CSV table of C-alpha atoms in Angstrom, one decimal:
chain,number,residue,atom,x,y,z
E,1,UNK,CA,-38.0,53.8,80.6
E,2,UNK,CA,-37.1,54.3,77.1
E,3,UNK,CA,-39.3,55.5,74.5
E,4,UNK,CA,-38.9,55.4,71.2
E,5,UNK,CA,-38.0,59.3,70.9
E,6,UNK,CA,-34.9,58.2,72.8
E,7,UNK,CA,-31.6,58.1,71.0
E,8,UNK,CA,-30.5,54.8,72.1
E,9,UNK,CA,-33.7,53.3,71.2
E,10,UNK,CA,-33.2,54.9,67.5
E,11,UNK,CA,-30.2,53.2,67.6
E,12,UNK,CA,-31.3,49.8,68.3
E,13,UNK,CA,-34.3,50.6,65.5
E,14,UNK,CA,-31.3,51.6,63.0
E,15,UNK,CA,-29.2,48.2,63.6
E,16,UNK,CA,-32.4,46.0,63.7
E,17,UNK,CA,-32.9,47.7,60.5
E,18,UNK,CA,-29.5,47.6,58.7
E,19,UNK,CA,-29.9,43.8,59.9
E,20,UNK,CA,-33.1,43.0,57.8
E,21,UNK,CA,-31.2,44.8,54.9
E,22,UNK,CA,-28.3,43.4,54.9
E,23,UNK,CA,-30.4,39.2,55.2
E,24,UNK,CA,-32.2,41.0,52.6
E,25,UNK,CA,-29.9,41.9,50.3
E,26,UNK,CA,-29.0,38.2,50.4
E,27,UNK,CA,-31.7,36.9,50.0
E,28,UNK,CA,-31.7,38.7,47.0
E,29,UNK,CA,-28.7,37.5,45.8
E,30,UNK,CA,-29.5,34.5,46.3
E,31,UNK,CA,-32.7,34.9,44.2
E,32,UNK,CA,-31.1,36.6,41.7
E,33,UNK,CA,-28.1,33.9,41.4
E,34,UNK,CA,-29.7,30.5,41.8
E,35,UNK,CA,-26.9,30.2,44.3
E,36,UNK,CA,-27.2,29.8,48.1
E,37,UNK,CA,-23.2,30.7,48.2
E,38,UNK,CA,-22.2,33.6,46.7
E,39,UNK,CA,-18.8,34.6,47.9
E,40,UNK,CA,-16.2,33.4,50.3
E,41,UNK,CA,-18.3,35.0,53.1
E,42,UNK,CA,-21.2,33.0,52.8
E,43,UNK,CA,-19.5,30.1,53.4
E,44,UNK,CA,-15.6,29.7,53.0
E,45,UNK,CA,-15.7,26.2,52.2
E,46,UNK,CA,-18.7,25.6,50.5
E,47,UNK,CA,-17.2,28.4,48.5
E,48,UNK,CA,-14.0,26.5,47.7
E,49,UNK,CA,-15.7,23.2,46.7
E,50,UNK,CA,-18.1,24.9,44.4
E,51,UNK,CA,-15.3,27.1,42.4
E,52,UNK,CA,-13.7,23.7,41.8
E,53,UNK,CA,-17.0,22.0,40.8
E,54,UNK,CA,-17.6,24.7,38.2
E,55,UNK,CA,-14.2,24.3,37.2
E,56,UNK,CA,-13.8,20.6,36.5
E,57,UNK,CA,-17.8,21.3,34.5
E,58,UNK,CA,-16.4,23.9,32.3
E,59,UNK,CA,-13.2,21.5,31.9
E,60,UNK,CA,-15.6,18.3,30.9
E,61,UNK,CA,-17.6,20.5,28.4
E,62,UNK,CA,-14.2,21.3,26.7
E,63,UNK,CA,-12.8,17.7,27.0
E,64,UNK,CA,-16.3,16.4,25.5
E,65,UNK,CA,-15.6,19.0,22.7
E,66,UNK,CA,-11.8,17.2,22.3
E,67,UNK,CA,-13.4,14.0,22.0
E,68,UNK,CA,-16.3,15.3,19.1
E,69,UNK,CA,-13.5,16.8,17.3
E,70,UNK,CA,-11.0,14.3,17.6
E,71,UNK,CA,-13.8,11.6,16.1
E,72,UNK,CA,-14.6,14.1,13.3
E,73,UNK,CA,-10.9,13.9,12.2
E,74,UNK,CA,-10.8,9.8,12.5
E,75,UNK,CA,-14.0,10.3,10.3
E,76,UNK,CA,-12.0,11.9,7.7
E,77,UNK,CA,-9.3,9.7,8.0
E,78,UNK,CA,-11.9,6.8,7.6
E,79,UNK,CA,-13.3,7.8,4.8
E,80,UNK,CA,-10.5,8.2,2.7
E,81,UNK,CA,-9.4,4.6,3.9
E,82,UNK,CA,-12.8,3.4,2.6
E,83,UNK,CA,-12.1,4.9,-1.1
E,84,UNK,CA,-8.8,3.4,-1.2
E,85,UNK,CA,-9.9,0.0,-0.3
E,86,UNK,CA,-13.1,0.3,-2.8
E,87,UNK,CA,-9.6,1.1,-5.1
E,88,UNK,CA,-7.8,-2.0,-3.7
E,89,UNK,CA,-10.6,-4.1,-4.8
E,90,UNK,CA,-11.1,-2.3,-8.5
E,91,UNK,CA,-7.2,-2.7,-8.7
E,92,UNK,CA,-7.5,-6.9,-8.1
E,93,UNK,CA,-10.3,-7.5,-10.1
E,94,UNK,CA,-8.2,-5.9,-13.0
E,95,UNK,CA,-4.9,-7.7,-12.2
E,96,UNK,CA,-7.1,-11.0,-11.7
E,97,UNK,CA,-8.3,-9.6,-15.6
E,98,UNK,CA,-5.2,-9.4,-16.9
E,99,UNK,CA,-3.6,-12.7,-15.5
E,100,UNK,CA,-5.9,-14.1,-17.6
E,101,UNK,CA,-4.4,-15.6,-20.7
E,102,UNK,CA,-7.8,-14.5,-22.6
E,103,UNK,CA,-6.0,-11.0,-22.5
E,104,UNK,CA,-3.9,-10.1,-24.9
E,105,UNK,CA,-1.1,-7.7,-24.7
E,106,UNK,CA,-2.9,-4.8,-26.2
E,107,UNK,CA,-5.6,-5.9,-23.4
E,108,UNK,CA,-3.7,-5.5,-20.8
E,109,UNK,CA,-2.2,-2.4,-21.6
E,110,UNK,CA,-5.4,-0.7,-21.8
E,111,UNK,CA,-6.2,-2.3,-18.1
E,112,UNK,CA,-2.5,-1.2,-17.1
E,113,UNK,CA,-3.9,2.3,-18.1
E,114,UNK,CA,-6.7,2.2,-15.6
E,115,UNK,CA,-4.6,0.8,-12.8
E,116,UNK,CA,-2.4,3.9,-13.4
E,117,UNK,CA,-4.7,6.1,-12.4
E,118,UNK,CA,-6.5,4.4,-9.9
E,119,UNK,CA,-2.8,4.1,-7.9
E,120,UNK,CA,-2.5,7.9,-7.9
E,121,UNK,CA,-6.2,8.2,-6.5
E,122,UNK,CA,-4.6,6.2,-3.6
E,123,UNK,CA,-2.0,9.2,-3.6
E,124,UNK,CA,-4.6,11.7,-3.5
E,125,UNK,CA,-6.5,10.1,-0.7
E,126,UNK,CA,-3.5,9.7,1.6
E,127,UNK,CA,-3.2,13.6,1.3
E,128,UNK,CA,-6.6,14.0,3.2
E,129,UNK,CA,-6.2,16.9,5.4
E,130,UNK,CA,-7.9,18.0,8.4
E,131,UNK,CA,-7.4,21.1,10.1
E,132,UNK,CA,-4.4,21.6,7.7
E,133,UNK,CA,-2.9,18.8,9.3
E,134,UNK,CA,-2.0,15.6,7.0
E,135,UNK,CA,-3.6,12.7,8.6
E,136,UNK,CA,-2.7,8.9,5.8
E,137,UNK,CA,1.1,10.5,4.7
E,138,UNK,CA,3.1,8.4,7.5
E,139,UNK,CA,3.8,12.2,9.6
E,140,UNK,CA,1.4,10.8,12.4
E,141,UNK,CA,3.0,7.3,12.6
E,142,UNK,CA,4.4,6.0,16.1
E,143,UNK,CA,7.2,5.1,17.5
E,144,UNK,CA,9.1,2.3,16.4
E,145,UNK,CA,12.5,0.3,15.8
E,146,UNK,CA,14.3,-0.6,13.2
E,147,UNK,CA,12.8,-3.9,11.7
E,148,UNK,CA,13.5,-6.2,8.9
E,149,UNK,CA,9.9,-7.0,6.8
E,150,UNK,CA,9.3,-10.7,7.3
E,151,UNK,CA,6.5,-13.2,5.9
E,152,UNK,CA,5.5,-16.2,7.6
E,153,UNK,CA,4.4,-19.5,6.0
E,154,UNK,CA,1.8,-21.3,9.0
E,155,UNK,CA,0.6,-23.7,6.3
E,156,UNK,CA,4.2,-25.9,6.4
E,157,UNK,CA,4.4,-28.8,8.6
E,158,UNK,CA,6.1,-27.8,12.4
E,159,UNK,CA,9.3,-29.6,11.2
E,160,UNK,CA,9.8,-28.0,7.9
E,161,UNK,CA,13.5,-25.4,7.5
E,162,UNK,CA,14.8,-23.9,5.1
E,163,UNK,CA,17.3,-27.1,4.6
E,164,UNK,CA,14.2,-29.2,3.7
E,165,UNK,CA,14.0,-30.4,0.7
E,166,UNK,CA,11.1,-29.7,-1.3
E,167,UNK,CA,10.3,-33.2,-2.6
E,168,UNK,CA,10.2,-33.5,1.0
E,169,UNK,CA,8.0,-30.6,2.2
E,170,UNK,CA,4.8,-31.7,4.2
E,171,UNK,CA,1.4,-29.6,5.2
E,172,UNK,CA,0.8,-28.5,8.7
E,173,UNK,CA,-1.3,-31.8,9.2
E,174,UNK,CA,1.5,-33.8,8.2
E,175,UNK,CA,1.3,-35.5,5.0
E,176,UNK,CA,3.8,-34.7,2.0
E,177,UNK,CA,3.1,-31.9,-0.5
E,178,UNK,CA,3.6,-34.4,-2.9
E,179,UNK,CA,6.4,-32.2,-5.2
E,180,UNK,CA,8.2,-34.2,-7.6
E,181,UNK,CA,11.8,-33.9,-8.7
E,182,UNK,CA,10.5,-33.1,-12.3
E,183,UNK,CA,8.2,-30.6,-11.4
E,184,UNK,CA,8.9,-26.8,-12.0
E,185,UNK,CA,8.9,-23.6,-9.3
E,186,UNK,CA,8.0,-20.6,-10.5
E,187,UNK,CA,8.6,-17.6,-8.6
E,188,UNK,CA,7.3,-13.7,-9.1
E,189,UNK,CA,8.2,-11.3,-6.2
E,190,UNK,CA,7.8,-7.0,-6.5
E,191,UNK,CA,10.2,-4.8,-5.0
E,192,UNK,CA,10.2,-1.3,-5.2
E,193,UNK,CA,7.5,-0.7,-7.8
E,194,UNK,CA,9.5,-3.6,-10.2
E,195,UNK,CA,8.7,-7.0,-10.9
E,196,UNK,CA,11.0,-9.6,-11.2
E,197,UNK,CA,10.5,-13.8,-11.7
E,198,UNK,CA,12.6,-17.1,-12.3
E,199,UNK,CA,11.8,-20.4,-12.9
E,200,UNK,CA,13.9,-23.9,-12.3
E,201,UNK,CA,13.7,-27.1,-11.6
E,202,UNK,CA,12.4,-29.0,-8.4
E,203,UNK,CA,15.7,-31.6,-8.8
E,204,UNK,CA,17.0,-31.4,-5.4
E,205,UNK,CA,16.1,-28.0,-4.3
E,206,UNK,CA,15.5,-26.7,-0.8
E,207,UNK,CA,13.2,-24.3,0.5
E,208,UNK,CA,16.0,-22.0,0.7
E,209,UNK,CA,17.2,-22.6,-2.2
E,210,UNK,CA,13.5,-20.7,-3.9
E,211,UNK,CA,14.7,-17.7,-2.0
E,212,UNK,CA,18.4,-17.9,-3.5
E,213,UNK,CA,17.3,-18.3,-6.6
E,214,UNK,CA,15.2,-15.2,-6.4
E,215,UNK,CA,17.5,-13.4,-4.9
E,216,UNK,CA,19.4,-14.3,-8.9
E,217,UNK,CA,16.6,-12.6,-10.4
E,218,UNK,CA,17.8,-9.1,-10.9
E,219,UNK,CA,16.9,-7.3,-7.7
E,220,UNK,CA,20.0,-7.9,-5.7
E,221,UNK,CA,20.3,-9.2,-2.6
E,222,UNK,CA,16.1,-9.5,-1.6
E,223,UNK,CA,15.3,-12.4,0.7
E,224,UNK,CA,17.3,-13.4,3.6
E,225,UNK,CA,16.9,-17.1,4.7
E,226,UNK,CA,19.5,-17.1,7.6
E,227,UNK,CA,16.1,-17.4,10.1
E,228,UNK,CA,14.7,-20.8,8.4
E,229,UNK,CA,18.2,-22.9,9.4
E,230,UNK,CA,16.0,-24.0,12.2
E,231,UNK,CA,12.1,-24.7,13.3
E,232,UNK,CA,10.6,-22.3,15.4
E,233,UNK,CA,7.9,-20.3,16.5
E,234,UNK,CA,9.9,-17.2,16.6
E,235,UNK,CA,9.1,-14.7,13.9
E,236,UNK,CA,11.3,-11.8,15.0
E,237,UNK,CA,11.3,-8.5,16.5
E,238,UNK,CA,8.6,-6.1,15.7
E,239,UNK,CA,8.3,-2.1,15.4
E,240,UNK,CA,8.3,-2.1,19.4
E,241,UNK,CA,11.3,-4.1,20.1
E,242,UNK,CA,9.8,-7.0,21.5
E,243,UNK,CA,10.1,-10.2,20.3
E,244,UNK,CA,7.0,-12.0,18.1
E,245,UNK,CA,6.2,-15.4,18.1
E,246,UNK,CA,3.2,-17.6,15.9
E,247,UNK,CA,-0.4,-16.5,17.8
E,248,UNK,CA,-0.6,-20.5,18.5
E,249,UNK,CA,3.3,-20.5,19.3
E,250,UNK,CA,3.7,-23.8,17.0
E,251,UNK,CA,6.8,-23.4,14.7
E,252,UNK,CA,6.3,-21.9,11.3
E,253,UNK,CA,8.7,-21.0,8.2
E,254,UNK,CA,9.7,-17.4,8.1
E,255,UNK,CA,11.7,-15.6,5.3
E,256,UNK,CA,12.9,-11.9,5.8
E,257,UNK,CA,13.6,-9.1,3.9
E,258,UNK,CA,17.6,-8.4,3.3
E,259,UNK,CA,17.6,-4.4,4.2
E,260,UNK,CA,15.8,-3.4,7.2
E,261,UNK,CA,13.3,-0.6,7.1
E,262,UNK,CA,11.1,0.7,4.6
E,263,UNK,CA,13.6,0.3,1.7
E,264,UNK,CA,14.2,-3.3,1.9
E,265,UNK,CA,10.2,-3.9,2.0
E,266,UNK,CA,9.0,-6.9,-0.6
E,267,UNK,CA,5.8,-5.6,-1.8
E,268,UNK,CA,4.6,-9.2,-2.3
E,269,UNK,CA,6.0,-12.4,-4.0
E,270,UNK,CA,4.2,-15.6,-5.5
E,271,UNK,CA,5.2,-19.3,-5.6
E,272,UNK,CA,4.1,-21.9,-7.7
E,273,UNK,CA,4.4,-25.4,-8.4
E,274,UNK,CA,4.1,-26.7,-12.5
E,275,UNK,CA,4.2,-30.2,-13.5
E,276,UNK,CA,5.8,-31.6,-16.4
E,277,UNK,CA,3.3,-30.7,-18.9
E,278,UNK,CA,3.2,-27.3,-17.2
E,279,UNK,CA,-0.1,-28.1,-15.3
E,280,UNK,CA,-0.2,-26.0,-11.9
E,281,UNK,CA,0.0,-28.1,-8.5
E,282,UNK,CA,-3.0,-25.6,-6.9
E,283,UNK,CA,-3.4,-28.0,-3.9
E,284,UNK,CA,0.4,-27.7,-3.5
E,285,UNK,CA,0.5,-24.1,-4.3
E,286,UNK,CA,-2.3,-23.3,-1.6
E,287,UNK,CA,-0.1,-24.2,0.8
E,288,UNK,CA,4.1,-23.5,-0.2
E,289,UNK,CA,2.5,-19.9,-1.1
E,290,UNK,CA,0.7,-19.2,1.9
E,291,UNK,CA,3.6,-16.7,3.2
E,292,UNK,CA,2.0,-13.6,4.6
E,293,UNK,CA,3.5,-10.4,6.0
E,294,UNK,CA,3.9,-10.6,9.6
E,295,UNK,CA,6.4,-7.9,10.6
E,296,UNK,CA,6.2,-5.0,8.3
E,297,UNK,CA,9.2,-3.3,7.5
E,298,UNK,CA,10.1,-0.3,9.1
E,299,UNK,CA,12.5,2.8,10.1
E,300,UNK,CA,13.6,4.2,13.5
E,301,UNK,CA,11.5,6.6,14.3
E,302,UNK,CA,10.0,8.6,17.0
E,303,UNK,CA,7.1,9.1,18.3
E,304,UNK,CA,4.8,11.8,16.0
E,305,UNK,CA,1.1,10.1,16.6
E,306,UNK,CA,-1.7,12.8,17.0
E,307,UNK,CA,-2.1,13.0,21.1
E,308,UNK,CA,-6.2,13.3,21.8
E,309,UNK,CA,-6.7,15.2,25.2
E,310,UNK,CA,-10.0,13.4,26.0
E,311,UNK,CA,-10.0,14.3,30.4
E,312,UNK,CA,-9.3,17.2,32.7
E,313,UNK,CA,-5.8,15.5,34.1
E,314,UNK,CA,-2.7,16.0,32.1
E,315,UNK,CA,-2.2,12.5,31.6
E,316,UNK,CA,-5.7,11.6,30.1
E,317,UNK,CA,-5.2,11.4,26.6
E,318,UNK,CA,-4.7,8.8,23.7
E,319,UNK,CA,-1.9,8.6,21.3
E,320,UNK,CA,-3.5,8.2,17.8
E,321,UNK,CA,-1.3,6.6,14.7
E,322,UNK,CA,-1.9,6.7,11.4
E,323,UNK,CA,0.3,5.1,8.8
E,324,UNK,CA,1.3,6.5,5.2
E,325,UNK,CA,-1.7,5.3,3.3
E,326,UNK,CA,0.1,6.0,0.0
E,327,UNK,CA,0.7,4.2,-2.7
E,328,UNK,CA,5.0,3.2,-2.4
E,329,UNK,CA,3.7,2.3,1.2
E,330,UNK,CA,0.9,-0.5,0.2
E,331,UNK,CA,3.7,-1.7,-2.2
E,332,UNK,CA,1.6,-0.6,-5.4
E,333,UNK,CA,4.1,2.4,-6.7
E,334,UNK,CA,8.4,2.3,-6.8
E,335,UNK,CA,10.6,5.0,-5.8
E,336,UNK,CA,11.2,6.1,-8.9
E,337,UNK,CA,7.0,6.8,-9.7
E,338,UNK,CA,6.7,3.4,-11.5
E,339,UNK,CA,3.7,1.5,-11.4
E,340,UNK,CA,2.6,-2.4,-10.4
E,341,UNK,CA,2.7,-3.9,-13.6
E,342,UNK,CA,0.0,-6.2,-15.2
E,343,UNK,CA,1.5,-6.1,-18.3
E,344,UNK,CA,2.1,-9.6,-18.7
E,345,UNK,CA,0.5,-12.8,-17.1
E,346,UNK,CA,3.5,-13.5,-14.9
E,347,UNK,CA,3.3,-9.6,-13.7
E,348,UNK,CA,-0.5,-9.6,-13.4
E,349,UNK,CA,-0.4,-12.7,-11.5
E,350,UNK,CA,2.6,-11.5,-9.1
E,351,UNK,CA,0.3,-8.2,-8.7
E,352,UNK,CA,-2.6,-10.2,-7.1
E,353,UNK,CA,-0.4,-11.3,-4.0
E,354,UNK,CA,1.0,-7.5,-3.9
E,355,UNK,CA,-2.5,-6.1,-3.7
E,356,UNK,CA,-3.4,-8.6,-1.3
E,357,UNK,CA,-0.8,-7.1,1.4
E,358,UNK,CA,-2.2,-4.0,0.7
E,359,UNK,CA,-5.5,-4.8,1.5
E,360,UNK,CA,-4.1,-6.6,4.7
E,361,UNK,CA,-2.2,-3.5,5.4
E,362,UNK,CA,-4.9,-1.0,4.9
E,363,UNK,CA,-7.5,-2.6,7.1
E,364,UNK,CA,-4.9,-2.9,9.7
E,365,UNK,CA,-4.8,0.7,10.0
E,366,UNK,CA,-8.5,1.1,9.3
E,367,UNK,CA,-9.7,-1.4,11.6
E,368,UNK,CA,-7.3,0.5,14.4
E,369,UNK,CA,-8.9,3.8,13.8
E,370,UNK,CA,-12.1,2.0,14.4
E,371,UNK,CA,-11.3,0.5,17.4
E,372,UNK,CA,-10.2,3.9,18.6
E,373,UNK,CA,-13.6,5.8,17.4
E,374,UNK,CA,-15.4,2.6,19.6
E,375,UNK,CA,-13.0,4.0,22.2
E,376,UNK,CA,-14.0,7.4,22.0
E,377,UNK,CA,-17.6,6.5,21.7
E,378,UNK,CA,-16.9,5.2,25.0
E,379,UNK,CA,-15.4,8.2,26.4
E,380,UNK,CA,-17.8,10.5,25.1
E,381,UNK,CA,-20.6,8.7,27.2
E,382,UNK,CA,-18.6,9.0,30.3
E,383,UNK,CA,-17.9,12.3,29.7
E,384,UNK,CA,-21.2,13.4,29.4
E,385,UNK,CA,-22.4,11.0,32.8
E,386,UNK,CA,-19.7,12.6,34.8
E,387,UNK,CA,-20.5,16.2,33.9
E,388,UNK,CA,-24.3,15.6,34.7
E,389,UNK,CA,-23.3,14.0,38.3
E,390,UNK,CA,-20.7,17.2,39.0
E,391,UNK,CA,-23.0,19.6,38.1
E,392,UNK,CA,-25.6,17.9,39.8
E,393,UNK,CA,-23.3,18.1,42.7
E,394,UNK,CA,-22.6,21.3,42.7
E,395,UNK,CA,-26.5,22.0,42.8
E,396,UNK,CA,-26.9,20.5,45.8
E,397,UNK,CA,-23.9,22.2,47.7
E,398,UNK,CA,-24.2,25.8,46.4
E,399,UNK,CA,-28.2,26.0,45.0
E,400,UNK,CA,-30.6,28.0,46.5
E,401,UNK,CA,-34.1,26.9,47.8
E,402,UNK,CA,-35.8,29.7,46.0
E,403,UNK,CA,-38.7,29.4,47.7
E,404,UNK,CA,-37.0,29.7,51.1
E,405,UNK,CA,-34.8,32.7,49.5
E,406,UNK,CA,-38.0,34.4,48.3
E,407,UNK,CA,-39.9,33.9,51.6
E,408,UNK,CA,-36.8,35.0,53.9
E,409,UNK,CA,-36.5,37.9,51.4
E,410,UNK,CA,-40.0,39.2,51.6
E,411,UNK,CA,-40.2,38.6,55.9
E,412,UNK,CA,-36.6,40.4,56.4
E,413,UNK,CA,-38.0,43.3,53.6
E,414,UNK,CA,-41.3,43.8,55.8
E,415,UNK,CA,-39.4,43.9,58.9
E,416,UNK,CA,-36.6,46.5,57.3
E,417,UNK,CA,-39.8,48.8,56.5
E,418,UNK,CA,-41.2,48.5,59.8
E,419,UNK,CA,-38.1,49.6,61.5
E,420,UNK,CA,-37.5,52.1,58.7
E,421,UNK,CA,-41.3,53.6,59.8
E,422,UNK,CA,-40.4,53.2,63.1
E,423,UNK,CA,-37.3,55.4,62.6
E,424,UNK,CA,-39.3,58.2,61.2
E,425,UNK,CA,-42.0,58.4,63.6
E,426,UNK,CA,-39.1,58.7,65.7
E,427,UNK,CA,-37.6,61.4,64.0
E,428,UNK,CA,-40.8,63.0,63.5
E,429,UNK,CA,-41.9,63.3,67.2
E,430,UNK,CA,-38.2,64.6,67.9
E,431,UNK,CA,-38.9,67.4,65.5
E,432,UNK,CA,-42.2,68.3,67.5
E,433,UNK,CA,-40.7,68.4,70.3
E,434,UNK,CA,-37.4,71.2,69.2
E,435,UNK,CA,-40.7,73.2,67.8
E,436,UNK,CA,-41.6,74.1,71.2
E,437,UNK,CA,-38.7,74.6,72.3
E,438,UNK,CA,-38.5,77.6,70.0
């Protein structure tokens, strides 16, 4: 029989031992870790999953820090879009001032003044950085094609072109304008920082013919009426290529701009009916100068918006474009520096159609980067729910029962001293026993 003197009965003591260490020692591990698997040998699959658990976590926490950042910078861009329109509005209570007849020249000078200075504000607020990078100059626009500017007139009756004459015009509902052959159109359009006007008879003028005779006004070639020969709900093509059509898809009056892109853009132009005794028609007026920008004029370009990385995939992101906020781009400012005038009552009163469209294209843009910051509002939340779920995934595969660790620990520790006793009684009666043999 063996005993435990024996040297195969040491040996078994010494495995049994090395056995309770090595359980043990990962126990403790798992103690120490919080983590049930700890390396490949643990558990080679478990193992896997996990790594890529803790990978796609620390992925989310930087994506969720791509979508705080990327909402700080809309922010910024935000809040320079807010002080310009707080501008805008400054800028057509003045022009509404100085269209005014009350004014006098000296009066409006003085406001022209002010309106100087709150048009380079604009400037300055489309140079709003963050993170160095410009963010209301036009660098961050989208793609588009080129596209000639065109306004739209939905106030006309369906049947009205550019051949009708406008003793003959009607309202959408129908009825005649009521225009007389003796009655006067005034017209006041700005390009490029200028303003220009002409006024002429009613007689037996078209609709066309207001364009034409604008087009006489100094500026060149400005308006092109080839689209009006005809009634239709086509508008044209816009800055993606595709064709545009009314919202309701009813025909409406559209007038374009002559040169396509940003240089032939028409800042905003006014139309008016007088009477004989120089009386304005202001029901007719409401409607013949209802024409509002529908297709903005722009350049081929390509595409240079801001690209938001808001998942772990490569494809999860969102193109952000911002347009140039500045002042030649709202129409307010020429190519050569010049300001909108208000220096006259014609001028002032062309002015409040001009900063009209740039209200209308301001909160375009702003009202985008809103929708966007929704968006990201959004995305932040989901972030946030999916990175709570993984991780509480990864928990359940790979965490430790610490109470089970700590309880397997201490047993497998008892039972490792045991045999470790064990082993040196062992080794203790084996050393009594070469004492006698001496």
């Amino acid at each position: 029989m063996a005993t435990i003197s024996s040297y195969a009965q040491q040996l078994s003591i010494l495995n049994l031992m090395n056995t309770k260490y090595a359980a043990a020692l990962k126990s403790m591990n798992q103690v120490a870790t919080g983590n049930k698997i700890n390396s490949p040998k643990d558990d080679a699959s478990g193992y896997a999953i996990g790594k890529r658990m803790s990978v796609e976590i620390g992925s989310l926490e930087q994506t969720l820090s791509n979508v705080q950042t990327g909402n700080s910078m809309l922010n910024v861009a935000n809040g320079a879009m807010s002080n310009t329109l707080e501008i805008l509005q400054t800028l057509k209570e003045k022009a509404i001032a100085a269209a005014n007849d009350t004014a006098k020249d000296s009066d409006r000078a003085i406001i022209q003044k002010e309106l100087n200075q709150y048009i380079d504000q604009i400037n300055d607020n489309s140079l709003v950085t963050y993170n160095g990078k410009y963010l209301l100059t036009g660098q961050n626009s989208g793609p588009s094609v080129e596209t000639n500017q065109a306004y739209t007139n939905r106030s006309l009756g369906e049947d009205v072109t550019g051949s009708t004459k406008l003793t003959d015009l009607t309202r959408r509902q129908g009825d005649n304008l009521n225009i007389s052959a003796n009655d006067t159109v005034n017209v006041s359009f700005v390009k490029d920082g200028k303003t220009y006007s002409t006024s002429f008879a009613v007689g037996e003028m078209t609709l066309e013919d207001i364009f034409k005779q604008a087009n006489e006004a100094g500026a060149g070639e400005v308006f092109d009426t080839s689209g009006m020969a005809e009634a239709t709900s086509l508008i044209g093509t816009d800055v993606t290529g595709q064709e545009l059509h009314t919202v309701d898809d009813r025909n409406a009056i559209t007038v374009k701009a002559a040169e396509a892109g940003k240089a032939g853009n028409i800042a905003g132009f006014t139309i008016s009916i007088s009477d004989a005794d120089g009386n304005e028609k202001k029901a007719v007026n409401a409607v013949l100068d209802d024409f509002t920008e529908s297709i903005a004029g722009s350049d081929k370009r390509a595409d240079n918006s801001l690209v938001l990385h808001t998942g772990t995939s490569a494809s999860q992101n969102m193109h952000v474009a911002l347009g140039d906020m500045g002042a030649r781009a709202l129409g307010l400012q020429g190519s050569d520096g010049s300001y909108l005038s208000v220096s006259t009552q014609e001028n002032a009163n062309a002015a409040i159609n001009v900063i009209d469209n740039a209200i209308e294209r301001l909160l375009s843009q702003q009202t985008t980067v809103g929708a966007m910051q929704s968006r990201l509002g959004y995305t932040q939340s989901n972030i946030t729910t999916q990175h709570e779920n993984v991780s509480a995934a990864m928990e359940t595969l790979i965490g430790a029962d610490l109470a089970k660790a700590i309880t397997e620990y201490t047993a497998n520790n008892i039972q490792m001293q045991a045999a470790q006793a064990m082993l040196a009684q062992a080794n203790s009666n084996a050393g009594w026993f070469l004492n006698l043999l001496g």
